[in-house]
Structure formats: C-alpha cells, structure tokens
PDB file of C-alpha atoms in Angstrom:
ATOM      1  CA  UNK M   1     -56.030 -16.210  -3.478  1.00 61.00           C
ATOM      2  CA  UNK M   2     -57.281 -19.572  -4.850  1.00 76.00           C
ATOM      3  CA  UNK M   3     -59.762 -21.658  -2.893  1.00 89.00           C
ATOM      4  CA  UNK M   4     -58.197 -24.577  -1.065  1.00 92.00           C
ATOM      5  CA  UNK M   5     -60.271 -27.578  -2.085  1.00 90.00           C
ATOM      6  CA  UNK M   6     -57.596 -30.275  -2.380  1.00 91.00           C
ATOM      7  CA  UNK M   7     -55.069 -31.372   0.205  1.00 91.00           C
ATOM      8  CA  UNK M   8     -52.259 -31.248  -2.354  1.00 91.00           C
ATOM      9  CA  UNK M   9     -52.710 -27.454  -2.517  1.00 92.00           C
ATOM     10  CA  UNK M  10     -51.286 -27.250   1.006  1.00 93.00           C
ATOM     11  CA  UNK M  11     -47.721 -27.669   2.171  1.00 92.00           C
ATOM     12  CA  UNK M  12     -47.845 -30.325   4.872  1.00 89.00           C
ATOM     13  CA  UNK M  13     -44.454 -29.179   6.187  1.00 92.00           C
ATOM     14  CA  UNK M  14     -45.796 -25.695   6.989  1.00 95.00           C
ATOM     15  CA  UNK M  15     -47.644 -24.545  10.094  1.00 95.00           C
ATOM     16  CA  UNK M  16     -51.189 -23.215   9.884  1.00 96.00           C
ATOM     17  CA  UNK M  17     -53.658 -21.509  12.219  1.00 94.00           C
ATOM     18  CA  UNK M  18     -57.323 -22.070  12.866  1.00 94.00           C
ATOM     19  CA  UNK M  19     -57.993 -18.974  10.756  1.00 94.00           C
ATOM     20  CA  UNK M  20     -56.378 -20.785   7.810  1.00 94.00           C
ATOM     21  CA  UNK M  21     -58.328 -23.958   8.584  1.00 95.00           C
ATOM     22  CA  UNK M  22     -61.631 -22.082   8.370  1.00 94.00           C
ATOM     23  CA  UNK M  23     -60.923 -21.040   4.761  1.00 94.00           C
ATOM     24  CA  UNK M  24     -60.321 -24.573   3.494  1.00 95.00           C
ATOM     25  CA  UNK M  25     -62.998 -26.503   1.622  1.00 93.00           C
ATOM     26  CA  UNK M  26     -61.392 -29.914   1.676  1.00 92.00           C
ATOM     27  CA  UNK M  27     -63.072 -33.221   0.935  1.00 87.00           C
ATOM     28  CA  UNK M  28     -60.716 -34.871   3.398  1.00 87.00           C
ATOM     29  CA  UNK M  29     -61.319 -34.510   7.133  1.00 89.00           C
ATOM     30  CA  UNK M  30     -58.274 -32.982   8.816  1.00 92.00           C
ATOM     31  CA  UNK M  31     -57.176 -31.817  12.237  1.00 94.00           C
ATOM     32  CA  UNK M  32     -54.482 -29.296  13.178  1.00 94.00           C
ATOM     33  CA  UNK M  33     -51.976 -30.440  15.767  1.00 93.00           C
ATOM     34  CA  UNK M  34     -49.802 -27.524  16.858  1.00 93.00           C
ATOM     35  CA  UNK M  35     -50.016 -26.056  13.375  1.00 95.00           C
ATOM     36  CA  UNK M  36     -49.404 -29.262  11.443  1.00 94.00           C
ATOM     37  CA  UNK M  37     -52.091 -30.836   9.253  1.00 94.00           C
ATOM     38  CA  UNK M  38     -53.126 -34.319  10.290  1.00 90.00           C
ATOM     39  CA  UNK M  39     -55.371 -36.219   7.887  1.00 87.00           C
ATOM     40  CA  UNK M  40     -58.036 -38.121   9.768  1.00 85.00           C
ATOM     41  CA  UNK M  41     -58.839 -41.767   9.157  1.00 77.00           C
ATOM     42  CA  UNK M  42     -61.531 -42.678   6.611  1.00 76.00           C
ATOM     43  CA  UNK M  43     -65.148 -42.820   7.760  1.00 74.00           C
ATOM     44  CA  UNK M  44     -65.457 -44.873  10.976  1.00 80.00           C
ATOM     45  CA  UNK M  45     -66.528 -48.490  10.595  1.00 89.00           C
ATOM     46  CA  UNK M  46     -69.781 -49.966  11.879  1.00 92.00           C
ATOM     47  CA  UNK M  47     -68.323 -51.100  15.218  1.00 93.00           C
ATOM     48  CA  UNK M  48     -66.961 -47.596  15.891  1.00 93.00           C
ATOM     49  CA  UNK M  49     -70.283 -45.983  15.026  1.00 94.00           C
ATOM     50  CA  UNK M  50     -72.277 -48.439  17.139  1.00 96.00           C
ATOM     51  CA  UNK M  51     -70.069 -47.796  20.161  1.00 97.00           C
ATOM     52  CA  UNK M  52     -70.399 -44.050  19.661  1.00 97.00           C
ATOM     53  CA  UNK M  53     -74.190 -44.377  19.411  1.00 97.00           C
ATOM     54  CA  UNK M  54     -74.316 -46.540  22.545  1.00 98.00           C
ATOM     55  CA  UNK M  55     -72.316 -43.971  24.503  1.00 98.00           C
ATOM     56  CA  UNK M  56     -74.467 -41.122  23.242  1.00 98.00           C
ATOM     57  CA  UNK M  57     -77.545 -43.131  24.183  1.00 97.00           C
ATOM     58  CA  UNK M  58     -76.331 -43.008  27.787  1.00 97.00           C
ATOM     59  CA  UNK M  59     -75.046 -39.441  27.795  1.00 98.00           C
ATOM     60  CA  UNK M  60     -77.786 -37.520  25.998  1.00 97.00           C
ATOM     61  CA  UNK M  61     -80.670 -38.412  28.365  1.00 97.00           C
ATOM     62  CA  UNK M  62     -78.467 -37.771  31.410  1.00 97.00           C
ATOM     63  CA  UNK M  63     -77.413 -34.290  30.261  1.00 97.00           C
ATOM     64  CA  UNK M  64     -80.754 -33.302  28.703  1.00 94.00           C
ATOM     65  CA  UNK M  65     -81.777 -30.891  31.450  1.00 92.00           C
ATOM     66  CA  UNK M  66     -78.302 -30.036  32.699  1.00 95.00           C
ATOM     67  CA  UNK M  67     -75.946 -27.180  31.923  1.00 96.00           C
ATOM     68  CA  UNK M  68     -73.283 -29.414  30.366  1.00 97.00           C
ATOM     69  CA  UNK M  69     -73.628 -30.036  26.631  1.00 98.00           C
ATOM     70  CA  UNK M  70     -72.714 -33.186  24.681  1.00 98.00           C
ATOM     71  CA  UNK M  71     -71.270 -33.087  21.154  1.00 98.00           C
ATOM     72  CA  UNK M  72     -70.168 -35.791  18.739  1.00 97.00           C
ATOM     73  CA  UNK M  73     -67.801 -35.588  15.781  1.00 94.00           C
ATOM     74  CA  UNK M  74     -67.573 -33.785  13.477  1.00 93.00           C
ATOM     75  CA  UNK M  75     -67.281 -30.932  15.982  1.00 97.00           C
ATOM     76  CA  UNK M  76     -64.309 -28.545  16.112  1.00 97.00           C
ATOM     77  CA  UNK M  77     -62.517 -28.203  19.449  1.00 97.00           C
ATOM     78  CA  UNK M  78     -59.793 -25.534  19.580  1.00 96.00           C
ATOM     79  CA  UNK M  79     -57.083 -26.282  22.116  1.00 95.00           C
ATOM     80  CA  UNK M  80     -54.247 -24.305  23.667  1.00 89.00           C
ATOM     81  CA  UNK M  81     -52.348 -24.134  26.931  1.00 80.00           C
ATOM     82  CA  UNK M  82     -54.817 -23.840  29.832  1.00 73.00           C
ATOM     83  CA  UNK M  83     -52.779 -20.938  31.275  1.00 70.00           C
ATOM     84  CA  UNK M  84     -53.808 -18.733  28.354  1.00 69.00           C
ATOM     85  CA  UNK M  85     -57.104 -16.923  28.014  1.00 63.00           C
ATOM     86  CA  UNK M  86     -59.373 -17.473  25.003  1.00 66.00           C
ATOM     87  CA  UNK M  87     -57.404 -16.823  21.833  1.00 74.00           C
ATOM     88  CA  UNK M  88     -58.265 -15.418  18.441  1.00 78.00           C
ATOM     89  CA  UNK M  89     -58.470 -17.759  15.446  1.00 83.00           C
ATOM     90  CA  UNK M  90     -55.112 -16.515  14.156  1.00 88.00           C
ATOM     91  CA  UNK M  91     -53.473 -17.439  17.475  1.00 89.00           C
ATOM     92  CA  UNK M  92     -54.855 -20.985  17.648  1.00 92.00           C
ATOM     93  CA  UNK M  93     -52.842 -23.780  16.037  1.00 93.00           C
ATOM     94  CA  UNK M  94     -54.615 -26.895  17.300  1.00 95.00           C
ATOM     95  CA  UNK M  95     -58.112 -27.986  16.342  1.00 96.00           C
ATOM     96  CA  UNK M  96     -59.330 -31.539  16.866  1.00 96.00           C
ATOM     97  CA  UNK M  97     -62.582 -33.424  16.414  1.00 95.00           C
ATOM     98  CA  UNK M  98     -63.072 -35.778  19.375  1.00 96.00           C
ATOM     99  CA  UNK M  99     -65.541 -38.612  18.947  1.00 96.00           C
ATOM    100  CA  UNK M 100     -67.538 -37.304  21.915  1.00 98.00           C
ATOM    101  CA  UNK M 101     -67.010 -34.361  24.246  1.00 98.00           C
ATOM    102  CA  UNK M 102     -68.855 -32.772  27.147  1.00 98.00           C
ATOM    103  CA  UNK M 103     -68.644 -29.017  27.712  1.00 98.00           C
ATOM    104  CA  UNK M 104     -69.799 -27.681  31.083  1.00 97.00           C
ATOM    105  CA  UNK M 105     -69.086 -23.978  30.495  1.00 95.00           C
ATOM    106  CA  UNK M 106     -71.177 -23.396  27.367  1.00 95.00           C
ATOM    107  CA  UNK M 107     -71.496 -19.633  27.839  1.00 95.00           C
ATOM    108  CA  UNK M 108     -67.718 -19.239  28.017  1.00 93.00           C
ATOM    109  CA  UNK M 109     -66.467 -21.823  25.541  1.00 95.00           C
ATOM    110  CA  UNK M 110     -69.104 -22.456  22.876  1.00 96.00           C
ATOM    111  CA  UNK M 111     -69.527 -20.334  19.784  1.00 95.00           C
ATOM    112  CA  UNK M 112     -70.992 -20.911  16.349  1.00 95.00           C
ATOM    113  CA  UNK M 113     -67.801 -22.684  15.226  1.00 95.00           C
ATOM    114  CA  UNK M 114     -67.584 -25.176  18.085  1.00 97.00           C
ATOM    115  CA  UNK M 115     -65.674 -25.200  21.373  1.00 97.00           C
ATOM    116  CA  UNK M 116     -62.976 -22.615  22.070  1.00 94.00           C
ATOM    117  CA  UNK M 117     -60.946 -24.185  24.861  1.00 94.00           C
ATOM    118  CA  UNK M 118     -60.846 -27.533  26.617  1.00 96.00           C
ATOM    119  CA  UNK M 119     -64.031 -29.569  27.108  1.00 98.00           C
ATOM    120  CA  UNK M 120     -64.428 -31.078  30.556  1.00 98.00           C
ATOM    121  CA  UNK M 121     -64.625 -34.664  29.278  1.00 98.00           C
ATOM    122  CA  UNK M 122     -63.438 -36.191  26.010  1.00 98.00           C
ATOM    123  CA  UNK M 123     -64.052 -39.727  24.740  1.00 98.00           C
ATOM    124  CA  UNK M 124     -61.994 -41.102  21.846  1.00 95.00           C
ATOM    125  CA  UNK M 125     -62.869 -44.424  20.222  1.00 95.00           C
ATOM    126  CA  UNK M 126     -59.742 -45.961  18.755  1.00 91.00           C
ATOM    127  CA  UNK M 127     -59.311 -47.475  15.333  1.00 82.00           C
ATOM    128  CA  UNK M 128     -56.308 -49.009  13.631  1.00 73.00           C
ATOM    129  CA  UNK M 129     -55.715 -45.778  11.732  1.00 64.00           C
ATOM    130  CA  UNK M 130     -55.745 -43.379  14.671  1.00 65.00           C
ATOM    131  CA  UNK M 131     -54.531 -45.318  17.714  1.00 62.00           C
ATOM    132  CA  UNK M 132     -51.026 -43.797  17.874  1.00 73.00           C
ATOM    133  CA  UNK M 133     -52.391 -40.254  17.553  1.00 69.00           C
ATOM    134  CA  UNK M 134     -55.029 -40.764  20.247  1.00 73.00           C
ATOM    135  CA  UNK M 135     -52.740 -42.603  22.660  1.00 81.00           C
ATOM    136  CA  UNK M 136     -49.721 -40.332  22.420  1.00 88.00           C
ATOM    137  CA  UNK M 137     -50.304 -37.006  20.671  1.00 90.00           C
ATOM    138  CA  UNK M 138     -53.832 -36.306  21.818  1.00 92.00           C
ATOM    139  CA  UNK M 139     -53.156 -37.609  25.315  1.00 94.00           C
ATOM    140  CA  UNK M 140     -50.502 -34.900  25.681  1.00 94.00           C
ATOM    141  CA  UNK M 141     -52.657 -32.248  24.017  1.00 94.00           C
ATOM    142  CA  UNK M 142     -55.650 -32.940  26.249  1.00 96.00           C
ATOM    143  CA  UNK M 143     -53.473 -32.971  29.351  1.00 96.00           C
ATOM    144  CA  UNK M 144     -51.749 -29.706  28.408  1.00 94.00           C
ATOM    145  CA  UNK M 145     -54.995 -27.921  27.573  1.00 95.00           C
ATOM    146  CA  UNK M 146     -56.772 -29.028  30.761  1.00 95.00           C
ATOM    147  CA  UNK M 147     -59.332 -31.645  29.689  1.00 97.00           C
ATOM    148  CA  UNK M 148     -60.225 -32.946  33.154  1.00 98.00           C
ATOM    149  CA  UNK M 149     -61.349 -36.433  32.151  1.00 98.00           C
ATOM    150  CA  UNK M 150     -60.265 -38.430  29.108  1.00 98.00           C
ATOM    151  CA  UNK M 151     -61.573 -41.848  28.092  1.00 98.00           C
ATOM    152  CA  UNK M 152     -59.807 -44.072  25.582  1.00 96.00           C
ATOM    153  CA  UNK M 153     -62.129 -46.728  24.190  1.00 96.00           C
ATOM    154  CA  UNK M 154     -60.539 -49.856  22.686  1.00 94.00           C
ATOM    155  CA  UNK M 155     -63.119 -51.674  20.500  1.00 93.00           C
ATOM    156  CA  UNK M 156     -60.901 -54.642  19.713  1.00 90.00           C
ATOM    157  CA  UNK M 157     -60.307 -55.454  23.380  1.00 92.00           C
ATOM    158  CA  UNK M 158     -63.631 -54.069  24.632  1.00 95.00           C
ATOM    159  CA  UNK M 159     -61.942 -52.006  27.308  1.00 97.00           C
ATOM    160  CA  UNK M 160     -62.080 -48.398  28.437  1.00 98.00           C
ATOM    161  CA  UNK M 161     -59.159 -46.546  30.023  1.00 97.00           C
ATOM    162  CA  UNK M 162     -60.220 -43.635  32.229  1.00 98.00           C
ATOM    163  CA  UNK M 163     -57.695 -40.836  32.792  1.00 98.00           C
ATOM    164  CA  UNK M 164     -58.221 -37.924  35.196  1.00 98.00           C
ATOM    165  CA  UNK M 165     -56.037 -34.875  35.857  1.00 97.00           C
ATOM    166  CA  UNK M 166     -54.373 -35.012  39.270  1.00 97.00           C
ATOM    167  CA  UNK M 167     -53.270 -32.137  41.518  1.00 95.00           C
ATOM    168  CA  UNK M 168     -50.151 -31.633  39.393  1.00 95.00           C
ATOM    169  CA  UNK M 169     -52.356 -31.348  36.294  1.00 94.00           C
ATOM    170  CA  UNK M 170     -51.031 -34.636  34.913  1.00 97.00           C
ATOM    171  CA  UNK M 171     -53.158 -37.568  33.834  1.00 97.00           C
ATOM    172  CA  UNK M 172     -53.468 -40.568  36.111  1.00 98.00           C
ATOM    173  CA  UNK M 173     -55.076 -43.824  35.035  1.00 98.00           C
ATOM    174  CA  UNK M 174     -58.130 -43.798  37.271  1.00 97.00           C
ATOM    175  CA  UNK M 175     -59.551 -47.140  36.201  1.00 98.00           C
ATOM    176  CA  UNK M 176     -59.778 -49.684  33.377  1.00 98.00           C
ATOM    177  CA  UNK M 177     -63.226 -51.050  32.569  1.00 98.00           C
ATOM    178  CA  UNK M 178     -64.085 -54.225  30.698  1.00 97.00           C
ATOM    179  CA  UNK M 179     -66.643 -57.053  30.387  1.00 93.00           C
ATOM    180  CA  UNK M 180     -69.333 -56.878  33.101  1.00 95.00           C
ATOM    181  CA  UNK M 181     -67.999 -53.665  34.683  1.00 98.00           C
ATOM    182  CA  UNK M 182     -70.041 -50.521  35.209  1.00 98.00           C
ATOM    183  CA  UNK M 183     -68.165 -47.490  33.881  1.00 98.00           C
ATOM    184  CA  UNK M 184     -68.568 -44.389  36.048  1.00 98.00           C
ATOM    185  CA  UNK M 185     -67.249 -40.976  34.965  1.00 98.00           C
ATOM    186  CA  UNK M 186     -65.121 -39.222  37.590  1.00 98.00           C
ATOM    187  CA  UNK M 187     -66.904 -35.935  36.872  1.00 98.00           C
ATOM    188  CA  UNK M 188     -70.407 -37.411  36.936  1.00 98.00           C
ATOM    189  CA  UNK M 189     -70.419 -40.263  39.503  1.00 97.00           C
ATOM    190  CA  UNK M 190     -74.181 -40.724  39.304  1.00 96.00           C
ATOM    191  CA  UNK M 191     -73.892 -41.642  35.598  1.00 97.00           C
ATOM    192  CA  UNK M 192     -73.305 -45.400  35.463  1.00 96.00           C
ATOM    193  CA  UNK M 193     -72.941 -47.227  32.140  1.00 97.00           C
ATOM    194  CA  UNK M 194     -72.785 -50.939  31.401  1.00 98.00           C
ATOM    195  CA  UNK M 195     -69.562 -51.759  29.548  1.00 98.00           C
ATOM    196  CA  UNK M 196     -71.250 -54.729  27.895  1.00 97.00           C
ATOM    197  CA  UNK M 197     -73.943 -52.428  26.541  1.00 97.00           C
ATOM    198  CA  UNK M 198     -71.384 -49.892  25.309  1.00 98.00           C
ATOM    199  CA  UNK M 199     -69.676 -52.608  23.261  1.00 97.00           C
ATOM    200  CA  UNK M 200     -72.897 -54.268  22.061  1.00 95.00           C
ATOM    201  CA  UNK M 201     -72.518 -53.788  18.306  1.00 90.00           C
ATOM    202  CA  UNK M 202     -74.053 -55.172  15.132  1.00 85.00           C
ATOM    203  CA  UNK M 203     -70.549 -56.005  13.882  1.00 70.00           C
ATOM    204  CA  UNK M 204     -70.164 -58.598  16.645  1.00 69.00           C
ATOM    205  CA  UNK M 205     -73.453 -60.405  15.952  1.00 58.00           C
TER     206      UNK M 205
END
C-alpha cells in the first residue's frame, strides 16, 4: 500500500478512521470530522499566536502543580459520544486539534498519541478561515462528546464567548467577556484573566 503523503491521494468523499489518519504523512494539517477530512487553515497569523501565548501564559502557571494538564495545538483530541467507553483507533472517526485544551483525567484519557475522549475545557481562537467550523460543527461535536466548558475567542471583536454544559448536557452561553472584563472559567473560578491582556498583541501596536 503506497504511503499517503499528498492530500490528492485521498478521496475526500470517503469516510476514514483515526487508524487511517495515523498512517498519513501529509504536509497539510487536517482534522477528521465524523470520518470526513477537513483541511485546516494555513499557519495562524501573529494576532492568533499572540492571543494563544497570552492565554497559555495565564494557564500554565496556574496548572503547574495541579492534576489537570494543558495542551496547545498541534495536539490530537479524539472525540466520540460521551455515552461510549474509550474506543479503539479503528472505531474513532473524529480527531480535532483545539488551539488549547485542559484535561483533568490524564490517567484515563492521555496516551502517547494525545487525548482519547473529551477534554474538560477547550479554547478555540477564531480566524476567517475556520470560524464556521468552530462556531457550528465543533460546537456540536464538543457538546455531543461532553466537553464541559468551551470558549470561543473572537480576535477581531476582542470578545470571548463562554459556553458550559447544563443539566440537559446542552451548551448554555454562560457569559460574554470583552474590554476591561475579567474572564473567569466556570471550572476554575479562582483563575481570573484580564481580557485586555489576553488580546494584547503585537499586531495591534
């Protein structure tokens, strides 16, 4: 079987598993959404990277001596319905690379390949190329798989939308943060972050 090194060697109308994904040696960054290949946007711009670094600058010291672990893209997260137990690679058809995720059950969910199951908290920083996927497709995926807290970060408007699963396991908009607000994660209420500092980027100087 030939090595898969170019995207045009794959049939984008077909469905693939995580086991297939692991054999590919593509130059392009891709995700699998319910078996379908989704090509990721080109390398993030400076504003995106600055915001990611600012968030990590808040998260990494806070979680340094805690059980929860913080990971930034590229980092494979395998998702499936929360009602199912951990699946084999051949049974998994969704793998995404969130900008930032926090995993609080490392012994159960982490392996050498990444995270097998839903992280507790996911942060996605939007760009023009991925907004529709993050807002619609991934919103539904994260809700279905049981990601407890989901943040959507809008660089252009300098706002953060905070979603949290309710008792019916559906996302509710917990809060919108902007300007001089202090953003506080639902899962970690003692972690307070300045929204102005999160959006303080070189690109805006």
